[in-house]
């Protein structure tokens, strides 16, 4: 449910910023690969794949790092 800007901000680090254009490109590539027209189709594909737990663990670790990081 995040916007492209929100995704970009979430994935960026001080060492490696991620631009909105990069996020848009990845979303479009994923849409093409899963033959879907929405972010929901990408989410559905990941949930049905055997990679769901890997993706979930990765994003959980990002949330933890964000929560523990000093402002």
mmCIF file with all atom_site columns, N, CA and C in Angstrom:
data_model
loop_
_atom_site.group_PDB
_atom_site.id
_atom_site.type_symbol
_atom_site.label_atom_id
_atom_site.label_alt_id
_atom_site.label_comp_id
_atom_site.label_asym_id
_atom_site.label_entity_id
_atom_site.label_seq_id
_atom_site.pdbx_PDB_ins_code
_atom_site.Cartn_x
_atom_site.Cartn_y
_atom_site.Cartn_z
_atom_site.occupancy
_atom_site.B_iso_or_equiv
_atom_site.pdbx_formal_charge
_atom_site.auth_seq_id
_atom_site.auth_comp_id
_atom_site.auth_asym_id
_atom_site.auth_atom_id
_atom_site.pdbx_PDB_model_num
ATOM 1   N N  . UNK A 1 1  ? 0.790  -1.190  0.000   1.00 0.00 ? 1  UNK A N  1
ATOM 2   C CA . UNK A 1 1  ? 0.000  0.000   0.000   1.00 0.00 ? 1  UNK A CA 1
ATOM 3   C C  . UNK A 1 1  ? 0.840  1.263   0.000   1.00 0.00 ? 1  UNK A C  1
ATOM 4   N N  . UNK A 1 2  ? 2.147  1.134   -0.153  1.00 0.00 ? 2  UNK A N  1
ATOM 5   C CA . UNK A 1 2  ? 3.008  2.316   -0.155  1.00 0.00 ? 2  UNK A CA 1
ATOM 6   C C  . UNK A 1 2  ? 3.074  2.933   -1.554  1.00 0.00 ? 2  UNK A C  1
ATOM 7   N N  . UNK A 1 3  ? 3.293  4.247   -1.577  1.00 0.00 ? 3  UNK A N  1
ATOM 8   C CA . UNK A 1 3  ? 3.506  4.932   -2.842  1.00 0.00 ? 3  UNK A CA 1
ATOM 9   C C  . UNK A 1 3  ? 4.934  4.656   -3.315  1.00 0.00 ? 3  UNK A C  1
ATOM 10  N N  . UNK A 1 4  ? 5.211  5.013   -4.552  1.00 0.00 ? 4  UNK A N  1
ATOM 11  C CA . UNK A 1 4  ? 6.561  4.835   -5.093  1.00 0.00 ? 4  UNK A CA 1
ATOM 12  C C  . UNK A 1 4  ? 7.561  5.632   -4.246  1.00 0.00 ? 4  UNK A C  1
ATOM 13  N N  . UNK A 1 5  ? 7.184  6.839   -3.870  1.00 0.00 ? 5  UNK A N  1
ATOM 14  C CA . UNK A 1 5  ? 8.057  7.667   -3.039  1.00 0.00 ? 5  UNK A CA 1
ATOM 15  C C  . UNK A 1 5  ? 8.277  7.004   -1.676  1.00 0.00 ? 5  UNK A C  1
ATOM 16  N N  . UNK A 1 6  ? 7.219  6.442   -1.111  1.00 0.00 ? 6  UNK A N  1
ATOM 17  C CA . UNK A 1 6  ? 7.320  5.752   0.178   1.00 0.00 ? 6  UNK A CA 1
ATOM 18  C C  . UNK A 1 6  ? 8.215  4.525   0.101   1.00 0.00 ? 6  UNK A C  1
ATOM 19  N N  . UNK A 1 7  ? 8.095  3.775   -0.974  1.00 0.00 ? 7  UNK A N  1
ATOM 20  C CA . UNK A 1 7  ? 8.933  2.591   -1.177  1.00 0.00 ? 7  UNK A CA 1
ATOM 21  C C  . UNK A 1 7  ? 10.390 3.012   -1.315  1.00 0.00 ? 7  UNK A C  1
ATOM 22  N N  . UNK A 1 8  ? 10.612 4.060   -2.094  1.00 0.00 ? 8  UNK A N  1
ATOM 23  C CA . UNK A 1 8  ? 11.964 4.576   -2.288  1.00 0.00 ? 8  UNK A CA 1
ATOM 24  C C  . UNK A 1 8  ? 12.593 4.991   -0.963  1.00 0.00 ? 8  UNK A C  1
ATOM 25  N N  . UNK A 1 9  ? 11.849 5.706   -0.169  1.00 0.00 ? 9  UNK A N  1
ATOM 26  C CA . UNK A 1 9  ? 12.348 6.155   1.129   1.00 0.00 ? 9  UNK A CA 1
ATOM 27  C C  . UNK A 1 9  ? 12.618 4.968   2.047   1.00 0.00 ? 9  UNK A C  1
ATOM 28  N N  . UNK A 1 10 ? 11.716 3.996   2.057   1.00 0.00 ? 10 UNK A N  1
ATOM 29  C CA . UNK A 1 10 ? 11.853 2.826   2.923   1.00 0.00 ? 10 UNK A CA 1
ATOM 30  C C  . UNK A 1 10 ? 13.093 2.005   2.580   1.00 0.00 ? 10 UNK A C  1
ATOM 31  N N  . UNK A 1 11 ? 13.369 1.844   1.293   1.00 0.00 ? 11 UNK A N  1
ATOM 32  C CA . UNK A 1 11 ? 14.486 1.006   0.864   1.00 0.00 ? 11 UNK A CA 1
ATOM 33  C C  . UNK A 1 11 ? 15.826 1.727   0.888   1.00 0.00 ? 11 UNK A C  1
ATOM 34  N N  . UNK A 1 12 ? 15.811 3.039   0.948   1.00 0.00 ? 12 UNK A N  1
ATOM 35  C CA . UNK A 1 12 ? 17.052 3.813   0.921   1.00 0.00 ? 12 UNK A CA 1
ATOM 36  C C  . UNK A 1 12 ? 17.791 3.751   2.250   1.00 0.00 ? 12 UNK A C  1
ATOM 37  N N  . UNK A 1 13 ? 19.105 3.814   2.142   1.00 0.00 ? 13 UNK A N  1
ATOM 38  C CA . UNK A 1 13 ? 19.962 3.951   3.318   1.00 0.00 ? 13 UNK A CA 1
ATOM 39  C C  . UNK A 1 13 ? 20.863 5.152   3.068   1.00 0.00 ? 13 UNK A C  1
ATOM 40  N N  . UNK A 1 14 ? 21.568 5.573   4.101   1.00 0.00 ? 14 UNK A N  1
ATOM 41  C CA . UNK A 1 14 ? 22.496 6.688   3.927   1.00 0.00 ? 14 UNK A CA 1
ATOM 42  C C  . UNK A 1 14 ? 23.569 6.339   2.909   1.00 0.00 ? 14 UNK A C  1
ATOM 43  N N  . UNK A 1 15 ? 24.001 5.091   2.922   1.00 0.00 ? 15 UNK A N  1
ATOM 44  C CA . UNK A 1 15 ? 25.046 4.641   2.011   1.00 0.00 ? 15 UNK A CA 1
ATOM 45  C C  . UNK A 1 15 ? 24.537 4.413   0.596   1.00 0.00 ? 15 UNK A C  1
ATOM 46  N N  . UNK A 1 16 ? 23.274 4.052   0.485   1.00 0.00 ? 16 UNK A N  1
ATOM 47  C CA . UNK A 1 16 ? 22.736 3.693   -0.833  1.00 0.00 ? 16 UNK A CA 1
ATOM 48  C C  . UNK A 1 16 ? 21.308 4.206   -0.988  1.00 0.00 ? 16 UNK A C  1
ATOM 49  N N  . UNK A 1 17 ? 21.165 5.437   -1.466  1.00 0.00 ? 17 UNK A N  1
ATOM 50  C CA . UNK A 1 17 ? 19.809 5.949   -1.707  1.00 0.00 ? 17 UNK A CA 1
ATOM 51  C C  . UNK A 1 17 ? 19.190 5.271   -2.924  1.00 0.00 ? 17 UNK A C  1
ATOM 52  N N  . UNK A 1 18 ? 17.892 5.055   -2.866  1.00 0.00 ? 18 UNK A N  1
ATOM 53  C CA . UNK A 1 18 ? 17.155 4.439   -3.976  1.00 0.00 ? 18 UNK A CA 1
ATOM 54  C C  . UNK A 1 18 ? 16.179 5.491   -4.498  1.00 0.00 ? 18 UNK A C  1
ATOM 55  N N  . UNK A 1 19 ? 16.294 5.824   -5.768  1.00 0.00 ? 19 UNK A N  1
ATOM 56  C CA . UNK A 1 19 ? 15.434 6.844   -6.365  1.00 0.00 ? 19 UNK A CA 1
ATOM 57  C C  . UNK A 1 19 ? 14.072 6.305   -6.760  1.00 0.00 ? 19 UNK A C  1
ATOM 58  N N  . UNK A 1 20 ? 13.135 7.221   -6.927  1.00 0.00 ? 20 UNK A N  1
ATOM 59  C CA . UNK A 1 20 ? 11.777 6.827   -7.322  1.00 0.00 ? 20 UNK A CA 1
ATOM 60  C C  . UNK A 1 20 ? 11.760 6.214   -8.719  1.00 0.00 ? 20 UNK A C  1
ATOM 61  N N  . UNK A 1 21 ? 12.642 6.687   -9.598  1.00 0.00 ? 21 UNK A N  1
ATOM 62  C CA . UNK A 1 21 ? 12.696 6.113   -10.944 1.00 0.00 ? 21 UNK A CA 1
ATOM 63  C C  . UNK A 1 21 ? 13.133 4.656   -10.901 1.00 0.00 ? 21 UNK A C  1
ATOM 64  N N  . UNK A 1 22 ? 14.058 4.331   -10.002 1.00 0.00 ? 22 UNK A N  1
ATOM 65  C CA . UNK A 1 22 ? 14.491 2.938   -9.850  1.00 0.00 ? 22 UNK A CA 1
ATOM 66  C C  . UNK A 1 22 ? 13.334 2.070   -9.382  1.00 0.00 ? 22 UNK A C  1
ATOM 67  N N  . UNK A 1 23 ? 12.577 2.571   -8.413  1.00 0.00 ? 23 UNK A N  1
ATOM 68  C CA . UNK A 1 23 ? 11.427 1.826   -7.899  1.00 0.00 ? 23 UNK A CA 1
ATOM 69  C C  . UNK A 1 23 ? 10.399 1.627   -9.006  1.00 0.00 ? 23 UNK A C  1
ATOM 70  N N  . UNK A 1 24 ? 10.098 2.686   -9.758  1.00 0.00 ? 24 UNK A N  1
ATOM 71  C CA . UNK A 1 24 ? 9.132  2.579   -10.855 1.00 0.00 ? 24 UNK A CA 1
ATOM 72  C C  . UNK A 1 24 ? 9.588  1.556   -11.891 1.00 0.00 ? 24 UNK A C  1
ATOM 73  N N  . UNK A 1 25 ? 10.862 1.570   -12.218 1.00 0.00 ? 25 UNK A N  1
ATOM 74  C CA . UNK A 1 25 ? 11.406 0.618   -13.190 1.00 0.00 ? 25 UNK A CA 1
ATOM 75  C C  . UNK A 1 25 ? 11.254 -0.816  -12.692 1.00 0.00 ? 25 UNK A C  1
ATOM 76  N N  . UNK A 1 26 ? 11.591 -1.052  -11.424 1.00 0.00 ? 26 UNK A N  1
ATOM 77  C CA . UNK A 1 26 ? 11.465 -2.403  -10.868 1.00 0.00 ? 26 UNK A CA 1
ATOM 78  C C  . UNK A 1 26 ? 10.007 -2.853  -10.830 1.00 0.00 ? 26 UNK A C  1
ATOM 79  N N  . UNK A 1 27 ? 9.111  -1.958  -10.454 1.00 0.00 ? 27 UNK A N  1
ATOM 80  C CA . UNK A 1 27 ? 7.682  -2.305  -10.431 1.00 0.00 ? 27 UNK A CA 1
ATOM 81  C C  . UNK A 1 27 ? 7.207  -2.658  -11.837 1.00 0.00 ? 27 UNK A C  1
ATOM 82  N N  . UNK A 1 28 ? 7.586  -1.863  -12.822 1.00 0.00 ? 28 UNK A N  1
ATOM 83  C CA . UNK A 1 28 ? 7.181  -2.153  -14.198 1.00 0.00 ? 28 UNK A CA 1
ATOM 84  C C  . UNK A 1 28 ? 7.759  -3.472  -14.695 1.00 0.00 ? 28 UNK A C  1
ATOM 85  N N  . UNK A 1 29 ? 9.016  -3.746  -14.364 1.00 0.00 ? 29 UNK A N  1
ATOM 86  C CA . UNK A 1 29 ? 9.613  -5.029  -14.756 1.00 0.00 ? 29 UNK A CA 1
ATOM 87  C C  . UNK A 1 29 ? 8.896  -6.197  -14.093 1.00 0.00 ? 29 UNK A C  1
ATOM 88  N N  . UNK A 1 30 ? 8.555  -6.042  -12.822 1.00 0.00 ? 30 UNK A N  1
ATOM 89  C CA . UNK A 1 30 ? 7.826  -7.107  -12.124 1.00 0.00 ? 30 UNK A CA 1
ATOM 90  C C  . UNK A 1 30 ? 6.436  -7.302  -12.721 1.00 0.00 ? 30 UNK A C  1
ATOM 91  N N  . UNK A 1 31 ? 5.761  -6.217  -13.033 1.00 0.00 ? 31 UNK A N  1
ATOM 92  C CA . UNK A 1 31 ? 4.437  -6.329  -13.666 1.00 0.00 ? 31 UNK A CA 1
ATOM 93  C C  . UNK A 1 31 ? 4.525  -7.105  -14.967 1.00 0.00 ? 31 UNK A C  1
ATOM 94  N N  . UNK A 1 32 ? 5.545  -6.799  -15.755 1.00 0.00 ? 32 UNK A N  1
ATOM 95  C CA . UNK A 1 32 ? 5.719  -7.490  -17.035 1.00 0.00 ? 32 UNK A CA 1
ATOM 96  C C  . UNK A 1 32 ? 5.981  -8.983  -16.813 1.00 0.00 ? 32 UNK A C  1
ATOM 97  N N  . UNK A 1 33 ? 6.802  -9.299  -15.811 1.00 0.00 ? 33 UNK A N  1
ATOM 98  C CA . UNK A 1 33 ? 7.139  -10.700 -15.545 1.00 0.00 ? 33 UNK A CA 1
ATOM 99  C C  . UNK A 1 33 ? 5.954  -11.500 -15.035 1.00 0.00 ? 33 UNK A C  1
ATOM 100 N N  . UNK A 1 34 ? 5.085  -10.871 -14.236 1.00 0.00 ? 34 UNK A N  1
ATOM 101 C CA . UNK A 1 34 ? 3.952  -11.606 -13.671 1.00 0.00 ? 34 UNK A CA 1
ATOM 102 C C  . UNK A 1 34 ? 2.684  -11.415 -14.495 1.00 0.00 ? 34 UNK A C  1
ATOM 103 N N  . UNK A 1 35 ? 2.820  -10.706 -15.614 1.00 0.00 ? 35 UNK A N  1
ATOM 104 C CA . UNK A 1 35 ? 1.679  -10.431 -16.505 1.00 0.00 ? 35 UNK A CA 1
ATOM 105 C C  . UNK A 1 35 ? 0.531  -9.776  -15.760 1.00 0.00 ? 35 UNK A C  1
ATOM 106 N N  . UNK A 1 36 ? 0.851  -8.806  -14.937 1.00 0.00 ? 36 UNK A N  1
ATOM 107 C CA . UNK A 1 36 ? -0.173 -8.092  -14.178 1.00 0.00 ? 36 UNK A CA 1
ATOM 108 C C  . UNK A 1 36 ? -0.099 -6.606  -14.439 1.00 0.00 ? 36 UNK A C  1
ATOM 109 N N  . UNK A 1 37 ? -1.160 -5.912  -14.068 1.00 0.00 ? 37 UNK A N  1
ATOM 110 C CA . UNK A 1 37 ? -1.220 -4.480  -14.306 1.00 0.00 ? 37 UNK A CA 1
ATOM 111 C C  . UNK A 1 37 ? -1.230 -3.659  -13.027 1.00 0.00 ? 37 UNK A C  1
ATOM 112 N N  . UNK A 1 38 ? -0.988 -4.286  -11.893 1.00 0.00 ? 38 UNK A N  1
ATOM 113 C CA . UNK A 1 38 ? -1.084 -3.548  -10.643 1.00 0.00 ? 38 UNK A CA 1
ATOM 114 C C  . UNK A 1 38 ? -0.075 -4.078  -9.625  1.00 0.00 ? 38 UNK A C  1
ATOM 115 N N  . UNK A 1 39 ? 0.130  -3.279  -8.584  1.00 0.00 ? 39 UNK A N  1
ATOM 116 C CA . UNK A 1 39 ? 0.995  -3.726  -7.494  1.00 0.00 ? 39 UNK A CA 1
ATOM 117 C C  . UNK A 1 39 ? 0.377  -4.950  -6.817  1.00 0.00 ? 39 UNK A C  1
ATOM 118 N N  . UNK A 1 40 ? -0.949 -4.996  -6.797  1.00 0.00 ? 40 UNK A N  1
ATOM 119 C CA . UNK A 1 40 ? -1.630 -6.132  -6.179  1.00 0.00 ? 40 UNK A CA 1
ATOM 120 C C  . UNK A 1 40 ? -1.305 -7.439  -6.897  1.00 0.00 ? 40 UNK A C  1
ATOM 121 N N  . UNK A 1 41 ? -1.154 -7.389  -8.220  1.00 0.00 ? 41 UNK A N  1
ATOM 122 C CA . UNK A 1 41 ? -0.814 -8.607  -8.958  1.00 0.00 ? 41 UNK A CA 1
ATOM 123 C C  . UNK A 1 41 ? 0.598  -9.076  -8.607  1.00 0.00 ? 41 UNK A C  1
ATOM 124 N N  . UNK A 1 42 ? 1.491  -8.129  -8.340  1.00 0.00 ? 42 UNK A N  1
ATOM 125 C CA . UNK A 1 42 ? 2.849  -8.485  -7.914  1.00 0.00 ? 42 UNK A CA 1
ATOM 126 C C  . UNK A 1 42 ? 2.794  -9.125  -6.534  1.00 0.00 ? 42 UNK A C  1
ATOM 127 N N  . UNK A 1 43 ? 2.054  -8.527  -5.625  1.00 0.00 ? 43 UNK A N  1
ATOM 128 C CA . UNK A 1 43 ? 1.921  -9.058  -4.272  1.00 0.00 ? 43 UNK A CA 1
ATOM 129 C C  . UNK A 1 43 ? 1.321  -10.457 -4.309  1.00 0.00 ? 43 UNK A C  1
ATOM 130 N N  . UNK A 1 44 ? 0.290  -10.643 -5.108  1.00 0.00 ? 44 UNK A N  1
ATOM 131 C CA . UNK A 1 44 ? -0.342 -11.960 -5.234  1.00 0.00 ? 44 UNK A CA 1
ATOM 132 C C  . UNK A 1 44 ? 0.651  -12.992 -5.764  1.00 0.00 ? 44 UNK A C  1
ATOM 133 N N  . UNK A 1 45 ? 1.442  -12.614 -6.756  1.00 0.00 ? 45 UNK A N  1
ATOM 134 C CA . UNK A 1 45 ? 2.439  -13.517 -7.315  1.00 0.00 ? 45 UNK A CA 1
ATOM 135 C C  . UNK A 1 45 ? 3.449  -13.938 -6.253  1.00 0.00 ? 45 UNK A C  1
ATOM 136 N N  . UNK A 1 46 ? 3.959  -12.971 -5.480  1.00 0.00 ? 46 UNK A N  1
ATOM 137 C CA . UNK A 1 46 ? 4.950  -13.266 -4.445  1.00 0.00 ? 46 UNK A CA 1
ATOM 138 C C  . UNK A 1 46 ? 4.343  -14.163 -3.373  1.00 0.00 ? 46 UNK A C  1
ATOM 139 N N  . UNK A 1 47 ? 3.117  -13.871 -2.968  1.00 0.00 ? 47 UNK A N  1
ATOM 140 C CA . UNK A 1 47 ? 2.457  -14.682 -1.939  1.00 0.00 ? 47 UNK A CA 1
ATOM 141 C C  . UNK A 1 47 ? 2.272  -16.121 -2.383  1.00 0.00 ? 47 UNK A C  1
ATOM 142 N N  . UNK A 1 48 ? 2.035  -16.332 -3.669  1.00 0.00 ? 48 UNK A N  1
ATOM 143 C CA . UNK A 1 48 ? 1.815  -17.680 -4.185  1.00 0.00 ? 48 UNK A CA 1
ATOM 144 C C  . UNK A 1 48 ? 3.119  -18.405 -4.514  1.00 0.00 ? 48 UNK A C  1
ATOM 145 N N  . UNK A 1 49 ? 4.221  -17.669 -4.575  1.00 0.00 ? 49 UNK A N  1
ATOM 146 C CA . UNK A 1 49 ? 5.494  -18.289 -4.929  1.00 0.00 ? 49 UNK A CA 1
ATOM 147 C C  . UNK A 1 49 ? 6.160  -18.891 -3.698  1.00 0.00 ? 49 UNK A C  1
ATOM 148 N N  . UNK A 1 50 ? 7.222  -19.616 -3.949  1.00 0.00 ? 50 UNK A N  1
ATOM 149 C CA . UNK A 1 50 ? 7.965  -20.206 -2.834  1.00 0.00 ? 50 UNK A CA 1
ATOM 150 C C  . UNK A 1 50 ? 8.962  -19.210 -2.244  1.00 0.00 ? 50 UNK A C  1
ATOM 151 N N  . UNK A 1 51 ? 8.957  -17.972 -2.723  1.00 0.00 ? 51 UNK A N  1
ATOM 152 C CA . UNK A 1 51 ? 9.871  -16.938 -2.228  1.00 0.00 ? 51 UNK A CA 1
ATOM 153 C C  . UNK A 1 51 ? 9.199  -16.008 -1.214  1.00 0.00 ? 51 UNK A C  1
ATOM 154 N N  . UNK A 1 52 ? 7.941  -16.239 -0.910  1.00 0.00 ? 52 UNK A N  1
ATOM 155 C CA . UNK A 1 52 ? 7.202  -15.341 -0.020  1.00 0.00 ? 52 UNK A CA 1
ATOM 156 C C  . UNK A 1 52 ? 7.894  -15.178 1.328   1.00 0.00 ? 52 UNK A C  1
ATOM 157 N N  . UNK A 1 53 ? 8.333  -16.251 1.929   1.00 0.00 ? 53 UNK A N  1
ATOM 158 C CA . UNK A 1 53 ? 8.960  -16.178 3.248   1.00 0.00 ? 53 UNK A CA 1
ATOM 159 C C  . UNK A 1 53 ? 10.273 -15.412 3.190   1.00 0.00 ? 53 UNK A C  1
ATOM 160 N N  . UNK A 1 54 ? 11.021 -15.571 2.105   1.00 0.00 ? 54 UNK A N  1
ATOM 161 C CA . UNK A 1 54 ? 12.282 -14.843 1.937   1.00 0.00 ? 54 UNK A CA 1
ATOM 162 C C  . UNK A 1 54 ? 12.015 -13.338 1.875   1.00 0.00 ? 54 UNK A C  1
ATOM 163 N N  . UNK A 1 55 ? 11.043 -12.944 1.071   1.00 0.00 ? 55 UNK A N  1
ATOM 164 C CA . UNK A 1 55 ? 10.690 -11.528 0.939   1.00 0.00 ? 55 UNK A CA 1
ATOM 165 C C  . UNK A 1 55 ? 10.176 -10.988 2.261   1.00 0.00 ? 55 UNK A C  1
ATOM 166 N N  . UNK A 1 56 ? 9.333  -11.739 2.914   1.00 0.00 ? 56 UNK A N  1
ATOM 167 C CA . UNK A 1 56 ? 8.774  -11.307 4.200   1.00 0.00 ? 56 UNK A CA 1
ATOM 168 C C  . UNK A 1 56 ? 9.882  -11.109 5.245   1.00 0.00 ? 56 UNK A C  1
ATOM 169 N N  . UNK A 1 57 ? 10.804 -12.038 5.329   1.00 0.00 ? 57 UNK A N  1
ATOM 170 C CA . UNK A 1 57 ? 11.914 -11.920 6.283   1.00 0.00 ? 57 UNK A CA 1
ATOM 171 C C  . UNK A 1 57 ? 12.787 -10.710 5.968   1.00 0.00 ? 57 UNK A C  1
ATOM 172 N N  . UNK A 1 58 ? 13.037 -10.464 4.695   1.00 0.00 ? 58 UNK A N  1
ATOM 173 C CA . UNK A 1 58 ? 13.854 -9.328  4.291   1.00 0.00 ? 58 UNK A CA 1
ATOM 174 C C  . UNK A 1 58 ? 13.199 -8.012  4.727   1.00 0.00 ? 58 UNK A C  1
ATOM 175 N N  . UNK A 1 59 ? 11.925 -7.859  4.440   1.00 0.00 ? 59 UNK A N  1
ATOM 176 C CA . UNK A 1 59 ? 11.240 -6.618  4.817   1.00 0.00 ? 59 UNK A CA 1
ATOM 177 C C  . UNK A 1 59 ? 11.084 -6.485  6.321   1.00 0.00 ? 59 UNK A C  1
ATOM 178 N N  . UNK A 1 60 ? 10.927 -7.583  7.003   1.00 0.00 ? 60 UNK A N  1
ATOM 179 C CA . UNK A 1 60 ? 10.890 -7.531  8.470   1.00 0.00 ? 60 UNK A CA 1
ATOM 180 C C  . UNK A 1 60 ? 12.207 -7.026  9.024   1.00 0.00 ? 60 UNK A C  1
ATOM 181 N N  . UNK A 1 61 ? 13.319 -7.494  8.438   1.00 0.00 ? 61 UNK A N  1
ATOM 182 C CA . UNK A 1 61 ? 14.628 -7.032  8.903   1.00 0.00 ? 61 UNK A CA 1
ATOM 183 C C  . UNK A 1 61 ? 14.814 -5.548  8.604   1.00 0.00 ? 61 UNK A C  1
ATOM 184 N N  . UNK A 1 62 ? 14.289 -5.067  7.468   1.00 0.00 ? 62 UNK A N  1
ATOM 185 C CA . UNK A 1 62 ? 14.371 -3.642  7.162   1.00 0.00 ? 62 UNK A CA 1
ATOM 186 C C  . UNK A 1 62 ? 13.585 -2.823  8.179   1.00 0.00 ? 62 UNK A C  1
ATOM 187 N N  . UNK A 1 63 ? 12.394 -3.282  8.531   1.00 0.00 ? 63 UNK A N  1
ATOM 188 C CA . UNK A 1 63 ? 11.595 -2.576  9.538   1.00 0.00 ? 63 UNK A CA 1
ATOM 189 C C  . UNK A 1 63 ? 12.330 -2.528  10.872  1.00 0.00 ? 63 UNK A C  1
ATOM 190 N N  . UNK A 1 64 ? 12.953 -3.618  11.244  1.00 0.00 ? 64 UNK A N  1
ATOM 191 C CA . UNK A 1 64 ? 13.702 -3.650  12.510  1.00 0.00 ? 64 UNK A CA 1
ATOM 192 C C  . UNK A 1 64 ? 14.865 -2.667  12.471  1.00 0.00 ? 64 UNK A C  1
ATOM 193 N N  . UNK A 1 65 ? 15.606 -2.652  11.376  1.00 0.00 ? 65 UNK A N  1
ATOM 194 C CA . UNK A 1 65 ? 16.734 -1.740  11.251  1.00 0.00 ? 65 UNK A CA 1
ATOM 195 C C  . UNK A 1 65 ? 16.265 -0.285  11.315  1.00 0.00 ? 65 UNK A C  1
ATOM 196 N N  . UNK A 1 66 ? 15.132 0.016   10.690  1.00 0.00 ? 66 UNK A N  1
ATOM 197 C CA . UNK A 1 66 ? 14.591 1.372   10.717  1.00 0.00 ? 66 UNK A CA 1
ATOM 198 C C  . UNK A 1 66 ? 14.190 1.765   12.129  1.00 0.00 ? 66 UNK A C  1
ATOM 199 N N  . UNK A 1 67 ? 13.628 0.814   12.859  1.00 0.00 ? 67 UNK A N  1
ATOM 200 C CA . UNK A 1 67 ? 13.186 1.098   14.222  1.00 0.00 ? 67 UNK A CA 1
ATOM 201 C C  . UNK A 1 67 ? 14.331 1.281   15.189  1.00 0.00 ? 67 UNK A C  1
ATOM 202 N N  . UNK A 1 68 ? 15.453 0.617   14.944  1.00 0.00 ? 68 UNK A N  1
ATOM 203 C CA . UNK A 1 68 ? 16.595 0.688   15.846  1.00 0.00 ? 68 UNK A CA 1
ATOM 204 C C  . UNK A 1 68 ? 17.594 1.777   15.474  1.00 0.00 ? 68 UNK A C  1
ATOM 205 N N  . UNK A 1 69 ? 17.419 2.346   14.285  1.00 0.00 ? 69 UNK A N  1
ATOM 206 C CA . UNK A 1 69 ? 18.360 3.346   13.806  1.00 0.00 ? 69 UNK A CA 1
ATOM 207 C C  . UNK A 1 69 ? 18.168 4.660   14.537  1.00 0.00 ? 69 UNK A C  1
ATOM 208 N N  . UNK A 1 70 ? 19.266 5.297   14.892  1.00 0.00 ? 70 UNK A N  1
ATOM 209 C CA . UNK A 1 70 ? 19.208 6.598   15.567  1.00 0.00 ? 70 UNK A CA 1
ATOM 210 C C  . UNK A 1 70 ? 18.761 7.660   14.595  1.00 0.00 ? 70 UNK A C  1
ATOM 211 N N  . UNK A 1 71 ? 17.914 8.605   15.046  1.00 0.00 ? 71 UNK A N  1
ATOM 212 C CA . UNK A 1 71 ? 17.451 9.671   14.132  1.00 0.00 ? 71 UNK A CA 1
ATOM 213 C C  . UNK A 1 71 ? 18.562 10.630  13.764  1.00 0.00 ? 71 UNK A C  1
#
